[in-house]
Amino acid sequence: MTRDPVSRAVLWKIDETGRRETADWVAVEEPLEIRVNGESLAVIMRTPGNDLELGAGFALTEGIVTTIDAIAGVTQCRDGEGAENNVVDIRLAGETTLDTARFRRNLMTSAACGLCGRASLEALAIQARPVASQTGIRRSVLQELPDRMLRAQASFGRTGALHASGLFDPAGELLVCREDVGRHNAVDKVIGRRSLDGAPFDTTILLVSGRTSFEILQKAAVAGIPIVCAISGPTTLAIETARAFNLTLVNFLRGRGMNIASVPARILDI
Amino acid sequence: MTRDPVSRAVLWKIDETGRRETADWVAVEEPLEIRVNGESLAVIMRTPGNDLELGAGFALTEGIVTTIDAIAGVTQCRDGEGAENNVVDIRLAGETTLDTARFRRNLMTSAACGLCGRASLEALAIQARPVASQTGIRRSVLQELPDRMLRAQASFGRTGALHASGLFDPAGELLVCREDVGRHNAVDKVIGRRSLDGAPFDTTILLVSGRTSFEILQKAAVAGIPIVCAISGPTTLAIETARAFNLTLVNFLRGRGMNIASVPARILDI
C-alpha cells in the first residue's frame, strides 16, 4: 500500500498583504520500526511510502546483510491499531543469524505494536512539559533574524555544507550561534552552551537554517524554548510536536513572509 | 581547544571556461564519541569545535540527564594518538546512574581510543571494497540530471521539506527516484528498490538533492555505485571516503559548473 508522502496542515500565512488562515502541503514524517526475523532493531523517522524498499536498503547499507540474497523477504506488519504500515520485518534467508545488539538503535521504550507519531509524542512527554512561557517577539524583529544569523555564520559561505542554529532574545539580539554538518548537532551546541552558562530558555527564540523535523522540535521542547523558527518547511510530526508542547513554530521565514503552524499568539503585530 | 570547522581540499573545478585544479573550503566532519562516566554511549558525526557544548546539549536533549545540574562536568579526552578531541566524557553528579543500554547507538566495533575519520573508513572497509567499475558519463549528460530528477520529484515543490535521491544510467535515464524527510532514507529507498529488482549498481550514477556527508558515501560504497553527485557541497570525510573506495564524487552540480573531488576519470569530456 502506498501512502501519500504529503499531507495538508492548516496554518497562518503572513505576507505583505496581511495574514490568512490556509491549508498548506507538508511532508509527512512518521516513525518506522525495522525488525529482523521479528526482533525489533531500530526506529527511524521517515516519510511513509516505499517502506519495503527502505527496509531492504537500510539492511544492506547498514551492514545488517551483505547481499540482497541474504534477505528472504520484507513484509509490512499491520498487527496493531493505528500501527498499519509503520513496521517492516526483514526475514533473513536460511540459517542466517544476526548480532542484533550491534545494530540496535533509537528504540522507544513504548515501541510495541501501535507505533505511530503519537508514540513519539508520548515518549517525549516523559522528558518534556508544554512550554508555559508567554514570551513574544515582534514580527518586524523576527524578520531580521535570518540576516543576523547569516552574518554570524563564519563558515557556511565557504563550504555550502554546514547547518546553522542561533538563539536570540525577544529584542532580536543573537545570544549564541553554532554551525555543524548535522542539523541536530548545531541545535545541541546552542542548547549546551546556554545550559553550561546556567542561563534560562524561557525568553529565547531558536532559529535553524534548514527545515524543522521532529528531532528539532523535540530538542526545543526538552530545553523549553518557546519559539522555533526556520528558513525552510516543517514536517507533519514537527507541527504536531509544536502543538502538543505549546511551542510557536514559524517556517519559511524569508523576506517579509512566514508561515505559522502553531501558537501564533507569541508573534506580535501580525 | 577550538579546531577549525573548515578545511582545504584540492579538487577539480569545472565551469564554462574549462577545468582547473584548485583548493576549496570544505566543512570538516569527524566522529565524536560521547561517554558517560567513562562508558562509551554513542558515536555521532559532527563538525569539530564546541564539543563540550555538544556533549552537554546532547545529554540534555536526548534525555540522558534531565537538568544541567545532573552534569558534574564535561571533559575532552586526549588519550589516544590521533584521537585528540574526538572523545567527550560527561561526568554525572552525585550518585546518578544511567541505563546506558537505552541510549547506546552507532558504536563502531573498533571505536577504542584512536577514534578519528580513519576509524570510520576502517569500519566501512569491513562492508565495502573499492569500486572497480570504469563506467563513465559524459559531462553534458551529467549536467542534465538535476533537472530530470526535479521533474520526477512529485512532492518537494509542495512542501519544501523533502530530500530526493535518484539513480541514473550512463545515458542519463532515470532508473528510480525517491523522496524522504531523511536524506539517508531517500538513498536507502533507491538502493533498496534496485536491489529488490536484482539489478546491478556498477553502471549507475547516484544524485542527491542536498549535501554529501560520510553517510551518503558510505551507502554508495556498500552498494557499489561508482559515481555520486550532489547539488550542494561535500564534507571532508565524504571526500576521504570517496577516494578510499574509488568513488567519483561530484558536488555543486548546478548549471554548467561542478566540482570533482575524487576520481574525475569517470566524467568524460572535461
PDB file of N, CA and C in Angstrom, chain B residues 15-57:
ATOM      1  N   ASP B  15      33.948  24.659 -15.142  1.00  0.00           N
ATOM      2  CA  ASP B  15      32.925  25.640 -15.500  1.00  0.00           C
ATOM      3  C   ASP B  15      33.036  25.951 -16.990  1.00  0.00           C
ATOM      4  N   GLU B  16      32.352  26.994 -17.415  1.00  0.00           N
ATOM      5  CA  GLU B  16      32.321  27.276 -18.852  1.00  0.00           C
ATOM      6  C   GLU B  16      33.700  27.577 -19.423  1.00  0.00           C
ATOM      7  N   THR B  17      34.620  28.027 -18.560  1.00  0.00           N
ATOM      8  CA  THR B  17      35.941  28.400 -19.050  1.00  0.00           C
ATOM      9  C   THR B  17      36.877  27.205 -19.113  1.00  0.00           C
ATOM     10  N   GLY B  18      36.428  26.045 -18.633  1.00  0.00           N
ATOM     11  CA  GLY B  18      37.280  24.870 -18.685  1.00  0.00           C
ATOM     12  C   GLY B  18      37.408  24.217 -17.331  1.00  0.00           C
ATOM     13  N   ARG B  19      38.516  23.554 -17.104  1.00  0.00           N
ATOM     14  CA  ARG B  19      38.722  22.877 -15.820  1.00  0.00           C
ATOM     15  C   ARG B  19      40.022  23.351 -15.210  1.00  0.00           C
ATOM     16  N   ARG B  20      40.027  23.412 -13.879  1.00  0.00           N
ATOM     17  CA  ARG B  20      41.270  23.740 -13.197  1.00  0.00           C
ATOM     18  C   ARG B  20      41.313  23.076 -11.835  1.00  0.00           C
ATOM     19  N   GLU B  21      42.544  22.758 -11.418  1.00  0.00           N
ATOM     20  CA  GLU B  21      42.721  22.180 -10.104  1.00  0.00           C
ATOM     21  C   GLU B  21      42.824  23.325  -9.127  1.00  0.00           C
ATOM     22  N   THR B  22      42.077  23.228  -8.012  1.00  0.00           N
ATOM     23  CA  THR B  22      42.068  24.333  -7.067  1.00  0.00           C
ATOM     24  C   THR B  22      41.832  23.794  -5.657  1.00  0.00           C
ATOM     25  N   ALA B  23      42.175  24.611  -4.658  1.00  0.00           N
ATOM     26  CA  ALA B  23      41.903  24.218  -3.273  1.00  0.00           C
ATOM     27  C   ALA B  23      40.654  24.948  -2.815  1.00  0.00           C
ATOM     28  N   ASP B  24      39.677  24.191  -2.319  1.00  0.00           N
ATOM     29  CA  ASP B  24      38.402  24.788  -1.930  1.00  0.00           C
ATOM     30  C   ASP B  24      38.139  24.508  -0.446  1.00  0.00           C
ATOM     31  N   TRP B  25      37.345  25.364   0.181  1.00  0.00           N
ATOM     32  CA  TRP B  25      36.973  25.160   1.581  1.00  0.00           C
ATOM     33  C   TRP B  25      35.908  24.080   1.700  1.00  0.00           C
ATOM     34  N   VAL B  26      36.098  23.184   2.632  1.00  0.00           N
ATOM     35  CA  VAL B  26      35.173  22.074   2.839  1.00  0.00           C
ATOM     36  C   VAL B  26      34.855  21.968   4.330  1.00  0.00           C
ATOM     37  N   ALA B  27      33.601  21.673   4.656  1.00  0.00           N
ATOM     38  CA  ALA B  27      33.196  21.502   6.055  1.00  0.00           C
ATOM     39  C   ALA B  27      33.821  20.233   6.630  1.00  0.00           C
ATOM     40  N   VAL B  28      34.430  20.366   7.806  1.00  0.00           N
ATOM     41  CA  VAL B  28      35.056  19.204   8.430  1.00  0.00           C
ATOM     42  C   VAL B  28      33.989  18.328   9.088  1.00  0.00           C
ATOM     43  N   GLU B  29      34.076  17.035   8.869  1.00  0.00           N
ATOM     44  CA  GLU B  29      33.181  16.058   9.501  1.00  0.00           C
ATOM     45  C   GLU B  29      34.051  14.969  10.114  1.00  0.00           C
ATOM     46  N   GLU B  30      33.882  14.753  11.415  1.00  0.00           N
ATOM     47  CA  GLU B  30      34.629  13.701  12.112  1.00  0.00           C
ATOM     48  C   GLU B  30      33.726  13.088  13.169  1.00  0.00           C
ATOM     49  N   PRO B  31      33.981  11.829  13.513  1.00  0.00           N
ATOM     50  CA  PRO B  31      33.165  11.215  14.566  1.00  0.00           C
ATOM     51  C   PRO B  31      33.520  11.780  15.938  1.00  0.00           C
ATOM     52  N   LEU B  32      32.528  11.850  16.802  1.00  0.00           N
ATOM     53  CA  LEU B  32      32.747  12.216  18.210  1.00  0.00           C
ATOM     54  C   LEU B  32      32.145  11.107  19.064  1.00  0.00           C
ATOM     55  N   GLU B  33      32.978  10.550  19.918  1.00  0.00           N
ATOM     56  CA  GLU B  33      32.462   9.526  20.833  1.00  0.00           C
ATOM     57  C   GLU B  33      31.991  10.220  22.104  1.00  0.00           C
ATOM     58  N   ILE B  34      30.782   9.921  22.528  1.00  0.00           N
ATOM     59  CA  ILE B  34      30.240  10.502  23.748  1.00  0.00           C
ATOM     60  C   ILE B  34      30.226   9.426  24.830  1.00  0.00           C
ATOM     61  N   ARG B  35      30.945   9.710  25.912  1.00  0.00           N
ATOM     62  CA  ARG B  35      30.977   8.775  27.042  1.00  0.00           C
ATOM     63  C   ARG B  35      30.241   9.386  28.228  1.00  0.00           C
ATOM     64  N   VAL B  36      29.674   8.530  29.055  1.00  0.00           N
ATOM     65  CA  VAL B  36      29.066   8.986  30.299  1.00  0.00           C
ATOM     66  C   VAL B  36      29.737   8.220  31.426  1.00  0.00           C
ATOM     67  N   ASN B  37      30.313   8.948  32.366  1.00  0.00           N
ATOM     68  CA  ASN B  37      31.100   8.342  33.447  1.00  0.00           C
ATOM     69  C   ASN B  37      32.116   7.348  32.893  1.00  0.00           C
ATOM     70  N   GLY B  38      32.720   7.701  31.762  1.00  0.00           N
ATOM     71  CA  GLY B  38      33.773   6.876  31.183  1.00  0.00           C
ATOM     72  C   GLY B  38      33.284   5.742  30.305  1.00  0.00           C
ATOM     73  N   GLU B  39      31.973   5.532  30.268  1.00  0.00           N
ATOM     74  CA  GLU B  39      31.436   4.431  29.471  1.00  0.00           C
ATOM     75  C   GLU B  39      30.945   4.942  28.121  1.00  0.00           C
ATOM     76  N   SER B  40      31.358   4.264  27.056  1.00  0.00           N
ATOM     77  CA  SER B  40      31.015   4.710  25.705  1.00  0.00           C
ATOM     78  C   SER B  40      29.520   4.555  25.445  1.00  0.00           C
ATOM     79  N   LEU B  41      28.903   5.646  24.945  1.00  0.00           N
ATOM     80  CA  LEU B  41      27.457   5.642  24.787  1.00  0.00           C
ATOM     81  C   LEU B  41      27.037   5.774  23.330  1.00  0.00           C
ATOM     82  N   ALA B  42      27.706   6.656  22.612  1.00  0.00           N
ATOM     83  CA  ALA B  42      27.282   6.928  21.244  1.00  0.00           C
ATOM     84  C   ALA B  42      28.446   7.485  20.445  1.00  0.00           C
ATOM     85  N   VAL B  43      28.400   7.266  19.146  1.00  0.00           N
ATOM     86  CA  VAL B  43      29.315   7.932  18.228  1.00  0.00           C
ATOM     87  C   VAL B  43      28.462   8.725  17.254  1.00  0.00           C
ATOM     88  N   ILE B  44      28.700  10.025  17.194  1.00  0.00           N
ATOM     89  CA  ILE B  44      27.954  10.853  16.250  1.00  0.00           C
ATOM     90  C   ILE B  44      28.939  11.522  15.301  1.00  0.00           C
ATOM     91  N   MET B  45      28.481  11.821  14.098  1.00  0.00           N
ATOM     92  CA  MET B  45      29.301  12.578  13.151  1.00  0.00           C
ATOM     93  C   MET B  45      29.023  14.052  13.378  1.00  0.00           C
ATOM     94  N   ARG B  46      30.101  14.836  13.489  1.00  0.00           N
ATOM     95  CA  ARG B  46      29.898  16.261  13.772  1.00  0.00           C
ATOM     96  C   ARG B  46      31.062  17.063  13.195  1.00  0.00           C
ATOM     97  N   THR B  47      30.883  18.389  13.169  1.00  0.00           N
ATOM     98  CA  THR B  47      31.966  19.290  12.819  1.00  0.00           C
ATOM     99  C   THR B  47      32.703  19.646  14.105  1.00  0.00           C
ATOM    100  N   PRO B  48      34.026  19.413  14.172  1.00  0.00           N
ATOM    101  CA  PRO B  48      34.766  19.693  15.405  1.00  0.00           C
ATOM    102  C   PRO B  48      34.634  21.145  15.839  1.00  0.00           C
ATOM    103  N   GLY B  49      34.716  21.355  17.142  1.00  0.00           N
ATOM    104  CA  GLY B  49      34.576  22.693  17.702  1.00  0.00           C
ATOM    105  C   GLY B  49      33.385  22.722  18.623  1.00  0.00           C
ATOM    106  N   ASN B  50      33.533  23.343  19.800  1.00  0.00           N
ATOM    107  CA  ASN B  50      32.430  23.422  20.766  1.00  0.00           C
ATOM    108  C   ASN B  50      31.928  22.036  21.162  1.00  0.00           C
ATOM    109  N   ASP B  51      32.857  21.119  21.309  1.00  0.00           N
ATOM    110  CA  ASP B  51      32.468  19.732  21.585  1.00  0.00           C
ATOM    111  C   ASP B  51      31.913  19.546  22.993  1.00  0.00           C
ATOM    112  N   LEU B  52      32.389  20.367  23.939  1.00  0.00           N
ATOM    113  CA  LEU B  52      31.858  20.248  25.299  1.00  0.00           C
ATOM    114  C   LEU B  52      30.398  20.690  25.316  1.00  0.00           C
ATOM    115  N   GLU B  53      30.103  21.756  24.589  1.00  0.00           N
ATOM    116  CA  GLU B  53      28.710  22.217  24.449  1.00  0.00           C
ATOM    117  C   GLU B  53      27.860  21.144  23.784  1.00  0.00           C
ATOM    118  N   LEU B  54      28.435  20.531  22.751  1.00  0.00           N
ATOM    119  CA  LEU B  54      27.693  19.492  22.034  1.00  0.00           C
ATOM    120  C   LEU B  54      27.391  18.324  22.963  1.00  0.00           C
ATOM    121  N   GLY B  55      28.392  17.936  23.755  1.00  0.00           N
ATOM    122  CA  GLY B  55      28.186  16.834  24.700  1.00  0.00           C
ATOM    123  C   GLY B  55      27.109  17.169  25.720  1.00  0.00           C
ATOM    124  N   ALA B  56      27.168  18.383  26.266  1.00  0.00           N
ATOM    125  CA  ALA B  56      26.180  18.798  27.270  1.00  0.00           C
ATOM    126  C   ALA B  56      24.791  18.895  26.644  1.00  0.00           C
ATOM    127  N   GLY B  57      24.713  19.498  25.465  1.00  0.00           N
ATOM    128  CA  GLY B  57      23.419  19.644  24.792  1.00  0.00           C
ATOM    129  C   GLY B  57      22.835  18.301  24.398  1.00  0.00           C
TER     130      GLY B  57
END
